[in-house]
Amino acid sequence: MWPGSSLNIKSFSRDERGGALLEFGLGAPILATVVIASMEFGAVMLTNTLMESSLREAARFGITGQQLTGITRLERIIEIIDERTLGLVDMNEADVNILVYPSFSDVGRGEDYVDGNANGQYDAGETFTDENANGQWDADVGAAGSGASGDIVAYRLSYDWQTMTPFASHFIGNDGVLKLKASIVVRNEPWDGLNN
């Protein structure tokens, strides 16, 4: 026994009072992180699914060549994407890219160039074929717009999702940002005289 104390070491080592509180204190932060990370993962999956479905809906509208009064086809396409993502995608921060191609095989293809230094990429000053006559080499031969009757149109949407869980930002994304992407390529229906 210690002087002035009624407890001895044996009785102190068998005392289990407060054990549950200590265990909860150690496990609660881990549990909270897992729960929040699971909720964020679900929100990311939902947002990505909504992005894909919004592009399908936008493409369904775009292929018809419809012209609405007071709004262009491109503006309506972006409105559809905004409506269908339920506010989870900030359209001011999102990158919506709608390009027209001559054929399906041209989607995502860059202009041909002569790789003078054999580094596998275009460098300023190398000879290239200016397919779209804009005076510069382009990594993508697509032209901006929603296309005309029968055109091939690629709809692309990308959005930087800011992770809410600091712990998860070390494992997913880049510096707390996860890039979400969706795309679809369609051929416009034949229609008479509409072009945008």
CSV table of C-alpha atoms in Angstrom, one decimal:
chain,number,residue,atom,x,y,z
A,1,MET,CA,0.0,0.0,0.0
A,2,TRP,CA,1.0,3.5,-0.7
A,3,PRO,CA,1.2,5.8,2.2
A,4,GLY,CA,-2.0,7.9,2.5
A,5,SER,CA,-3.9,5.9,-0.1
A,6,SER,CA,-6.4,3.2,0.3
A,7,LEU,CA,-5.8,1.7,-3.1
A,8,ASN,CA,-3.3,-0.9,-3.7
A,9,ILE,CA,-1.8,-1.8,-7.1
A,10,LYS,CA,-3.7,-5.1,-7.4
A,11,SER,CA,-7.1,-3.5,-6.9
A,12,PHE,CA,-6.3,-0.7,-9.3
A,13,SER,CA,-5.2,-3.1,-12.1
A,14,ARG,CA,-8.6,-5.0,-11.8
A,15,ASP,CA,-10.7,-1.8,-11.9
A,16,GLU,CA,-12.6,-1.7,-15.2
A,17,ARG,CA,-14.6,1.5,-14.6
A,18,GLY,CA,-14.2,3.9,-17.5
A,19,GLY,CA,-12.9,1.2,-19.9
A,20,ALA,CA,-15.8,1.6,-22.3
A,21,LEU,CA,-15.3,5.3,-22.4
A,22,LEU,CA,-11.6,4.9,-23.2
A,23,GLU,CA,-12.4,2.4,-26.0
A,24,PHE,CA,-15.0,4.6,-27.4
A,25,GLY,CA,-12.6,7.6,-27.3
A,26,LEU,CA,-10.1,5.6,-29.3
A,27,GLY,CA,-12.5,4.1,-31.8
A,28,ALA,CA,-14.9,7.0,-32.4
A,29,PRO,CA,-12.6,9.1,-34.7
A,30,ILE,CA,-11.9,6.1,-36.8
A,31,LEU,CA,-15.6,5.2,-37.0
A,32,ALA,CA,-16.6,8.8,-37.8
A,33,THR,CA,-13.9,9.0,-40.6
A,34,VAL,CA,-15.1,5.7,-42.1
A,35,VAL,CA,-18.8,6.8,-42.0
A,36,ILE,CA,-18.1,10.2,-43.5
A,37,ALA,CA,-15.8,8.7,-46.2
A,38,SER,CA,-18.5,6.2,-47.1
A,39,MET,CA,-21.1,9.0,-47.4
A,40,GLU,CA,-18.7,11.0,-49.6
A,41,PHE,CA,-18.0,7.9,-51.8
A,42,GLY,CA,-21.7,7.5,-52.2
A,43,ALA,CA,-22.1,11.2,-53.1
A,44,VAL,CA,-19.3,10.9,-55.7
A,45,MET,CA,-20.8,7.8,-57.2
A,46,LEU,CA,-24.2,9.5,-57.4
A,47,THR,CA,-22.7,12.6,-59.0
A,48,ASN,CA,-20.9,10.6,-61.6
A,49,THR,CA,-24.0,8.7,-62.4
A,50,LEU,CA,-26.0,11.9,-62.7
A,51,MET,CA,-23.3,13.4,-65.0
A,52,GLU,CA,-23.6,10.4,-67.3
A,53,SER,CA,-27.4,10.4,-67.4
A,54,SER,CA,-27.4,14.2,-67.9
A,55,LEU,CA,-25.2,13.8,-71.0
A,56,ARG,CA,-27.5,11.2,-72.4
A,57,GLU,CA,-30.5,13.5,-72.0
A,58,ALA,CA,-28.6,16.4,-73.5
A,59,ALA,CA,-27.5,14.3,-76.4
A,60,ARG,CA,-31.1,13.1,-76.9
A,61,PHE,CA,-32.2,16.7,-77.3
A,62,GLY,CA,-29.1,17.7,-79.3
A,63,ILE,CA,-29.5,15.0,-82.0
A,64,THR,CA,-33.0,16.2,-83.0
A,65,GLY,CA,-31.8,19.6,-84.2
A,66,GLN,CA,-34.7,21.4,-82.3
A,67,GLN,CA,-34.5,25.1,-82.1
A,68,LEU,CA,-36.2,26.8,-79.2
A,69,THR,CA,-37.3,30.4,-79.2
A,70,GLY,CA,-35.0,32.7,-77.3
A,71,ILE,CA,-32.3,30.1,-76.6
A,72,THR,CA,-29.7,28.3,-78.7
A,73,ARG,CA,-29.4,24.5,-78.9
A,74,LEU,CA,-26.1,24.7,-77.0
A,75,GLU,CA,-27.6,26.8,-74.2
A,76,ARG,CA,-30.5,24.3,-73.9
A,77,ILE,CA,-28.1,21.4,-73.8
A,78,ILE,CA,-26.2,23.0,-70.9
A,79,GLU,CA,-29.5,23.7,-69.1
A,80,ILE,CA,-30.4,20.1,-69.4
A,81,ILE,CA,-27.1,19.0,-67.9
A,82,ASP,CA,-27.5,21.5,-65.0
A,83,GLU,CA,-31.1,20.3,-64.3
A,84,ARG,CA,-30.2,16.6,-64.4
A,85,THR,CA,-27.2,16.9,-62.1
A,86,LEU,CA,-29.5,18.2,-59.3
A,87,GLY,CA,-27.2,20.9,-58.1
A,88,LEU,CA,-24.3,18.5,-57.3
A,89,VAL,CA,-22.3,19.9,-60.2
A,90,ASP,CA,-21.6,23.6,-60.1
A,91,MET,CA,-22.0,24.5,-63.8
A,92,ASN,CA,-19.8,27.6,-63.3
A,93,GLU,CA,-17.0,25.3,-62.3
A,94,ALA,CA,-17.7,22.4,-64.7
A,95,ASP,CA,-16.1,22.0,-68.1
A,96,VAL,CA,-18.7,21.2,-70.8
A,97,ASN,CA,-17.1,20.4,-74.1
A,98,ILE,CA,-19.3,19.7,-77.2
A,99,LEU,CA,-17.4,19.0,-80.4
A,100,VAL,CA,-18.4,18.0,-83.9
A,101,TYR,CA,-16.3,15.5,-85.9
A,102,PRO,CA,-16.4,14.4,-89.6
A,103,SER,CA,-16.5,10.7,-88.5
A,104,PHE,CA,-16.5,8.4,-85.4
A,105,SER,CA,-12.9,7.5,-86.1
A,106,ASP,CA,-11.9,11.2,-85.8
A,107,VAL,CA,-13.2,11.5,-82.2
A,108,GLY,CA,-10.3,12.6,-79.9
A,109,ARG,CA,-7.8,12.5,-82.8
A,110,GLY,CA,-5.2,15.3,-83.0
A,111,GLU,CA,-4.0,16.9,-86.2
A,112,ASP,CA,-1.2,15.0,-88.0
A,113,TYR,CA,2.3,16.4,-87.5
A,114,VAL,CA,5.9,15.5,-88.3
A,115,ASP,CA,7.7,14.5,-85.0
A,116,GLY,CA,11.0,16.1,-85.8
A,117,ASN,CA,12.7,15.4,-82.5
A,118,ALA,CA,11.0,11.9,-82.1
A,119,ASN,CA,9.7,12.7,-78.6
A,120,GLY,CA,6.2,11.4,-79.3
A,121,GLN,CA,4.4,14.7,-78.9
A,122,TYR,CA,3.9,17.9,-80.9
A,123,ASP,CA,6.4,20.7,-80.2
A,124,ALA,CA,6.2,24.3,-81.4
A,125,GLY,CA,7.8,24.7,-84.9
A,126,GLU,CA,7.1,21.1,-86.1
A,127,THR,CA,5.3,20.7,-89.4
A,128,PHE,CA,1.6,19.8,-89.0
A,129,THR,CA,-1.5,19.4,-91.2
A,130,ASP,CA,-3.9,22.3,-90.3
A,131,GLU,CA,-7.2,20.4,-90.9
A,132,ASN,CA,-9.4,23.1,-89.4
A,133,ALA,CA,-7.5,26.0,-91.0
A,134,ASN,CA,-7.1,27.9,-87.7
A,135,GLY,CA,-3.3,28.4,-88.1
A,136,GLN,CA,-2.3,26.3,-85.1
A,137,TRP,CA,-1.8,22.6,-84.2
A,138,ASP,CA,-4.8,21.1,-82.3
A,139,ALA,CA,-4.7,18.1,-80.1
A,140,ASP,CA,-8.3,17.4,-81.0
A,141,VAL,CA,-9.7,17.9,-84.6
A,142,GLY,CA,-13.3,18.5,-83.3
A,143,ALA,CA,-15.0,21.8,-84.0
A,144,ALA,CA,-17.0,23.5,-81.3
A,145,GLY,CA,-20.8,23.3,-81.6
A,146,SER,CA,-23.7,21.0,-81.5
A,147,GLY,CA,-23.5,20.0,-85.2
A,148,ALA,CA,-25.7,19.9,-88.2
A,149,SER,CA,-27.9,17.1,-89.6
A,150,GLY,CA,-26.0,13.8,-89.6
A,151,ASP,CA,-22.9,15.1,-87.8
A,152,ILE,CA,-20.9,13.2,-85.2
A,153,VAL,CA,-21.0,15.0,-81.9
A,154,ALA,CA,-19.1,14.2,-78.7
A,155,TYR,CA,-20.5,15.5,-75.4
A,156,ARG,CA,-17.9,15.7,-72.6
A,157,LEU,CA,-18.4,16.8,-69.0
A,158,SER,CA,-15.7,17.1,-66.4
A,159,TYR,CA,-15.9,18.4,-62.8
A,160,ASP,CA,-13.4,18.8,-60.0
A,161,TRP,CA,-15.0,17.3,-56.9
A,162,GLN,CA,-13.6,18.8,-53.7
A,163,THR,CA,-13.2,15.9,-51.1
A,164,MET,CA,-14.9,16.6,-47.8
A,165,THR,CA,-12.8,14.0,-45.8
A,166,PRO,CA,-9.2,15.3,-45.3
A,167,PHE,CA,-8.1,11.7,-44.5
A,168,ALA,CA,-9.5,10.4,-47.8
A,169,SER,CA,-7.8,13.2,-49.8
A,170,HIS,CA,-4.5,11.3,-49.3
A,171,PHE,CA,-5.8,8.2,-51.1
A,172,ILE,CA,-8.1,9.6,-53.8
A,173,GLY,CA,-7.8,12.5,-56.2
A,174,ASN,CA,-5.0,15.0,-56.2
A,175,ASP,CA,-4.7,17.5,-53.3
A,176,GLY,CA,-8.2,16.9,-52.2
A,177,VAL,CA,-9.7,17.2,-55.7
A,178,LEU,CA,-11.2,14.2,-57.6
A,179,LYS,CA,-11.8,14.7,-61.3
A,180,LEU,CA,-15.1,13.3,-62.4
A,181,LYS,CA,-15.6,12.7,-66.1
A,182,ALA,CA,-18.5,11.6,-68.4
A,183,SER,CA,-18.8,11.5,-72.2
A,184,ILE,CA,-21.0,10.3,-75.0
A,185,VAL,CA,-20.6,10.3,-78.8
A,186,VAL,CA,-23.7,10.3,-81.0
A,187,ARG,CA,-24.7,11.0,-84.6
A,188,ASN,CA,-27.3,13.7,-85.1
A,189,GLU,CA,-30.5,12.7,-86.8
A,190,PRO,CA,-31.2,13.9,-90.3
A,191,TRP,CA,-33.2,17.1,-90.4
A,192,ASP,CA,-33.8,19.8,-93.0
A,193,GLY,CA,-32.1,23.2,-92.9
A,194,LEU,CA,-31.2,23.4,-89.2
A,195,ASN,CA,-27.7,24.2,-88.2
A,196,ASN,CA,-26.1,25.5,-85.0
